[in-house]
Short mmCIF file of C-alpha atoms in Angstrom, two decimals:
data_model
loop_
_atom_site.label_atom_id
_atom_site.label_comp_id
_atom_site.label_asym_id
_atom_site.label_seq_id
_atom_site.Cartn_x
_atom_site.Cartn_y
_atom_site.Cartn_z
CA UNK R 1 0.00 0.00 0.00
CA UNK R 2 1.06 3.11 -1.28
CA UNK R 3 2.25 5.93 2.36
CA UNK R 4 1.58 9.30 2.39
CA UNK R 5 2.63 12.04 4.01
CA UNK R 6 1.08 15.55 4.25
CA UNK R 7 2.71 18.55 5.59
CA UNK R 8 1.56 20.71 7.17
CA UNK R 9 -0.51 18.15 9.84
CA UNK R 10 -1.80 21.21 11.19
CA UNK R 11 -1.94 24.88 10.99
CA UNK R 12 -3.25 28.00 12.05
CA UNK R 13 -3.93 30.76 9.66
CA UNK R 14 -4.51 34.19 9.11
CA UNK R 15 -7.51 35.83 6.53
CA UNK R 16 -6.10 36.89 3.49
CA UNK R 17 -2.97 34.89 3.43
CA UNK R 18 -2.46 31.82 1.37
CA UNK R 19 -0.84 28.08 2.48
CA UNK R 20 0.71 25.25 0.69
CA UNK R 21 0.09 22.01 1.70
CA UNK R 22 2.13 19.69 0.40
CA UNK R 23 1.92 15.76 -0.13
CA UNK R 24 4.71 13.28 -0.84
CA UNK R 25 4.08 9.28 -1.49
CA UNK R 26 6.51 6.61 -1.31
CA UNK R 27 5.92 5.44 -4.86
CA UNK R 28 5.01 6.26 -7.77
CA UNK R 29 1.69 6.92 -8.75
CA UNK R 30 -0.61 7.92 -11.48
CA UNK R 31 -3.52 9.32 -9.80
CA UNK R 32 -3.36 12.05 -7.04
CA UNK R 33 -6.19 13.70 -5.76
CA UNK R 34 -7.32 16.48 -3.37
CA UNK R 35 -10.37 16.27 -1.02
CA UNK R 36 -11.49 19.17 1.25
CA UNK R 37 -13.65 18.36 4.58
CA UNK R 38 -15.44 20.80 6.25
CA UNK R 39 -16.29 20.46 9.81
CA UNK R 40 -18.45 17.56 10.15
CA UNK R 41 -18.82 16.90 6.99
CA UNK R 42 -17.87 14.54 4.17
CA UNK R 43 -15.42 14.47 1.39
CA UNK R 44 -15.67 17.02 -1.22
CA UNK R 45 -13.05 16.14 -4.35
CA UNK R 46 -11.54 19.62 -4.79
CA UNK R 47 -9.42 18.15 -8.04
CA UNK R 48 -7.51 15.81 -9.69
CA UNK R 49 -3.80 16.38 -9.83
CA UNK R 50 -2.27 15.40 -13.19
CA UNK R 51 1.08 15.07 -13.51
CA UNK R 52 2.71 17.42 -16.43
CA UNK R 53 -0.33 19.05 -16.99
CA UNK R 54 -3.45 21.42 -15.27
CA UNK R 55 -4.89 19.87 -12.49
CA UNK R 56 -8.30 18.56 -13.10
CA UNK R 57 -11.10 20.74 -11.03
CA UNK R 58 -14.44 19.80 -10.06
CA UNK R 59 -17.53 22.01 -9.90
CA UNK R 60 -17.73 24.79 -7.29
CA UNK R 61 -13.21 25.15 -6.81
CA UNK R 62 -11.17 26.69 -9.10
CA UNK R 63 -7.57 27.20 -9.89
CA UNK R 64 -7.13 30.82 -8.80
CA UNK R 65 -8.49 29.84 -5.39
CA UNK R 66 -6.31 26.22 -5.13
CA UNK R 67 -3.61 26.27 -7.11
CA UNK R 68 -2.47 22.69 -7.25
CA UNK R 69 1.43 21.73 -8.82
CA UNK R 70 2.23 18.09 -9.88
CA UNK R 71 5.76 18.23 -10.62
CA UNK R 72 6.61 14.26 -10.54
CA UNK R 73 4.66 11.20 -10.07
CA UNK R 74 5.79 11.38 -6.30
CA UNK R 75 4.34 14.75 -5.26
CA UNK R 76 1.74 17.28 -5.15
CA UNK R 77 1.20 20.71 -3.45
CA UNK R 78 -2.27 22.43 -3.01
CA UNK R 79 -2.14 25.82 -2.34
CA UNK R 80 -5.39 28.02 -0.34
CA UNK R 81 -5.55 31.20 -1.36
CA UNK R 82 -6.53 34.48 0.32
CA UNK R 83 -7.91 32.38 3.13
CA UNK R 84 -10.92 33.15 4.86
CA UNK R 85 -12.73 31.59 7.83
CA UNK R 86 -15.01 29.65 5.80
CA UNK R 87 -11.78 27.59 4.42
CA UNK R 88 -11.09 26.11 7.81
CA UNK R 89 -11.32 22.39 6.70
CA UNK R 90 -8.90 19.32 6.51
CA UNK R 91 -7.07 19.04 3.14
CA UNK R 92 -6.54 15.47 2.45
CA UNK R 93 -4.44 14.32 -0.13
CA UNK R 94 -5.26 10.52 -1.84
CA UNK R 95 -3.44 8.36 -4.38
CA UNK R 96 -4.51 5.90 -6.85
CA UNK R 97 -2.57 2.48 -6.93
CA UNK R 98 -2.23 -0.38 -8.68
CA UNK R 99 -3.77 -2.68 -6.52
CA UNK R 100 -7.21 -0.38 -7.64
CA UNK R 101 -7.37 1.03 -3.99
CA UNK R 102 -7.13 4.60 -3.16
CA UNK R 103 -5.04 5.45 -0.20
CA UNK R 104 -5.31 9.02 2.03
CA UNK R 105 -2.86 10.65 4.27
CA UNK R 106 -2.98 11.88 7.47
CA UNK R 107 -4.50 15.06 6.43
CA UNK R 108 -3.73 18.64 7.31
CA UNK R 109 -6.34 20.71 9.39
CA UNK R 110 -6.35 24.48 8.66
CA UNK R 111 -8.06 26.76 10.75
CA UNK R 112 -8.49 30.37 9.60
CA UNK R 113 -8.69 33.48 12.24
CA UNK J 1 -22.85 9.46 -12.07
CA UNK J 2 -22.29 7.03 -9.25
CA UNK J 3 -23.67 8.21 -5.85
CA UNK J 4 -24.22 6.39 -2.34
CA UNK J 5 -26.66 6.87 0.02
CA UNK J 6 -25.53 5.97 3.98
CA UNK J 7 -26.99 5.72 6.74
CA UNK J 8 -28.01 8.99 8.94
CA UNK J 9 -25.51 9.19 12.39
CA UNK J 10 -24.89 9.39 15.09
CA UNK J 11 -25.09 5.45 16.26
CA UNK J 12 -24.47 5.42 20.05
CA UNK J 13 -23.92 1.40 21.11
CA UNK J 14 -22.78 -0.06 24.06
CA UNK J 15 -19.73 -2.02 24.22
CA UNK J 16 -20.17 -5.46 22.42
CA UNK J 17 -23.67 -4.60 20.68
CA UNK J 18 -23.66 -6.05 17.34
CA UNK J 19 -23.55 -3.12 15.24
CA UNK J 20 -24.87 -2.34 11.22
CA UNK J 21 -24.02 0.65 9.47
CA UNK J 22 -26.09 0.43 6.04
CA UNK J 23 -25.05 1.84 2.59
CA UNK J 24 -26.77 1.39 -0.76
CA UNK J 25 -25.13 3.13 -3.85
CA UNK J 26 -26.16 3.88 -7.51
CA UNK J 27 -23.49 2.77 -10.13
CA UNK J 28 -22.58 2.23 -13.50
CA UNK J 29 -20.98 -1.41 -14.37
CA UNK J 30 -19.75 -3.19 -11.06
CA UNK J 31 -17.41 -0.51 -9.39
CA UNK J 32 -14.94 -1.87 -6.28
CA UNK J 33 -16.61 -0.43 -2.86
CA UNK J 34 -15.18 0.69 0.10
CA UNK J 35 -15.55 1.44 3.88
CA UNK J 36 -13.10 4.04 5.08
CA UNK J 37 -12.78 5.01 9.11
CA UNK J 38 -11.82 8.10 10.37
CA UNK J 39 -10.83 8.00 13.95
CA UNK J 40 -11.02 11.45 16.45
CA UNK J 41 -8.06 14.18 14.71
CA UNK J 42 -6.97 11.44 12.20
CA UNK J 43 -6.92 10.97 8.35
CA UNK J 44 -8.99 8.69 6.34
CA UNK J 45 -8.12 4.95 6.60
CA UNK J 46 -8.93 2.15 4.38
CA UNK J 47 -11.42 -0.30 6.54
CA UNK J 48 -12.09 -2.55 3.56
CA UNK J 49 -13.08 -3.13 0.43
CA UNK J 50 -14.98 -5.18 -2.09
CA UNK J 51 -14.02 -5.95 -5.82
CA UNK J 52 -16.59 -7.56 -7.60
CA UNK J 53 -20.35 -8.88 -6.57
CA UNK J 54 -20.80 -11.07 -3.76
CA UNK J 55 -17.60 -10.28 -2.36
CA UNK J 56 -16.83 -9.98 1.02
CA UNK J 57 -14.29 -7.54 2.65
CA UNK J 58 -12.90 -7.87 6.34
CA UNK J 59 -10.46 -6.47 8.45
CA UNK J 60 -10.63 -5.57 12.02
CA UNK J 61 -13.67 -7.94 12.90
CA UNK J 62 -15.78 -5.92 10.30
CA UNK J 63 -17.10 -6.88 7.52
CA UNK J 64 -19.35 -6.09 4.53
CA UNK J 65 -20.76 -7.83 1.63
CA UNK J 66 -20.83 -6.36 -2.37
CA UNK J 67 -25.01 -7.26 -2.98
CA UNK J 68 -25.64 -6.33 -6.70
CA UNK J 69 -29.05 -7.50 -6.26
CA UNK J 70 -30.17 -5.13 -3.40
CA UNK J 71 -26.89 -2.60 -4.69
CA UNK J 72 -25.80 -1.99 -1.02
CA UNK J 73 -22.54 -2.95 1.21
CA UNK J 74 -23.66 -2.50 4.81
CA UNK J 75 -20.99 -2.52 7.18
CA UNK J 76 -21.02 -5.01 9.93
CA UNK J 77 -19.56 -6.43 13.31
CA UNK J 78 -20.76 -8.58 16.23
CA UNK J 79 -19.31 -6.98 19.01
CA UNK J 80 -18.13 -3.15 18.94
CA UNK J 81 -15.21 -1.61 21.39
CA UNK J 82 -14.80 1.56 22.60
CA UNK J 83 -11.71 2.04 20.32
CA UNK J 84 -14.18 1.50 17.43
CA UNK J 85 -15.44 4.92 17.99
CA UNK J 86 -15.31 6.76 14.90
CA UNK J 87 -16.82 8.41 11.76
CA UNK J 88 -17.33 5.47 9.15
CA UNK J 89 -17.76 6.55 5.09
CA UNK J 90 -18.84 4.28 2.15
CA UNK J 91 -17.46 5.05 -0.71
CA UNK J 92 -17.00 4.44 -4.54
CA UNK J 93 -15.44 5.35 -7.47
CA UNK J 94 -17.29 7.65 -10.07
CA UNK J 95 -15.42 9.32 -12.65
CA UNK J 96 -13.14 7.95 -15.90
CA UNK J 97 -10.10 9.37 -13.03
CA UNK J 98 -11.43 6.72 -10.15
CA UNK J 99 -11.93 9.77 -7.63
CA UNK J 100 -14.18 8.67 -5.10
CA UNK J 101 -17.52 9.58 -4.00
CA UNK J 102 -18.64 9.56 -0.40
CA UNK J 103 -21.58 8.93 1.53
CA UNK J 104 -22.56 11.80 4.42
CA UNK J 105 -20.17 9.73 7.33
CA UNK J 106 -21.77 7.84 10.46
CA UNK J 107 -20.10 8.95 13.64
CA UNK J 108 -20.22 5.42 15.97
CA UNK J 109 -20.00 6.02 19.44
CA UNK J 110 -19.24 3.10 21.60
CA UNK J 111 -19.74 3.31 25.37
CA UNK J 112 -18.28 0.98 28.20
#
């Protein structure tokens, strides 16, 4: 199974600023992925991370507000923008691997003051 | 798309009550399903999962069977602990990129 590892684990931010999240595996994947949860709440997919090219985002998030890089099949950064209080989630980064399971990390939990 | 429906929290049991957690979903084809468990200030952790129809995934004493004909996967376990306390989410993939979709969580409380 495929480790992950997500840093920040936990942070506390101010509004208007922006923080990178970043999440390194121990192998080499295809398919990363970024999830937001909002307090008590499920998983929302925020996008797919594709390696060489745009990250892949679903309906309601957009690029200028989560910049996401994919430099190598290893990593991935996410990036929240000029923060605000209603961004106070966990960011959870999950892979995609070859034994057709999808893995998450730890997670890191933002809270914006 | 692919969607799941799961049962409405919070489940409060006592310690060693048998405990079901149900989940139906809506899919295209046969897609693998999964239980994930999120314990208090942790990440998301692979419970089990399920491949193909009549299938049964296990781990931890739980366990939860891929029914195409009634198109659920309820999650199951005859006797509960305290340390199963937790937020459980069903879960499969939708999408040509395998992202997953979630059902709404079910925070299990167990009490001594």
């Amino acid at each position: 199974s495929a480790v992950i590892s997500q840093k920040p684990s936990r942070d506390i931010c101010q509004r208007g600023t922006s923080l990178t999240i970043q999440c390194q595996v121990d192998s080499q994947v295809t398919m990363m992925f970024w999830y937001r949860q909002q307090p008590g709440q499920s998983l929302t997919l925020i996008a797919t991370a594709n390696q060489g090219s745009e990250a892949t985002y679903e309906s309601g998030f957009v690029i200028d507000k989560f910049p996401i890089s994919r430099p190598n099949l290893t990593f991935s950064t996410l990036t929240v923008s000029n923060m605000s209080p209603e961004d106070s989630s966990i960011y959870l980064c999950s892979v995609y691997d070859s034994g057709n399971t999808i893995y998450f990390g730890e997670g890191s939990w933002l809270t914006v003051v | 798309g692919n969607s799941v429906t799961q049962m409405e929290g919070p489940v409060t049991l006592s310690e060693e009550a048998f405990l079901t957690i149900n989940c139906t979903y809506t899919a295209t084809g046969y897609p693998s399903l999964f239980w994930y468990v999120q314990y208090p200030g942790e990440g998301l952790q692979l419970l089990l999962k399920a491949t193909k129809a009549d299938d049964k995934g296990s781990n931890k004493g739980f366990e939860a069977t891929y029914r195409k004909e009634t198109t659920s996967f309820h999650l199951e376990k005859g006797s509960v602990q305290v340390s199963d306390s937790a937020v459980y989410f069903c879960a499969l993939p939708s999408g040509s990129a395998r992202q997953l979709t979630f059902g709404s969580g079910t925070q299990l409380t167990v009490l001594p």
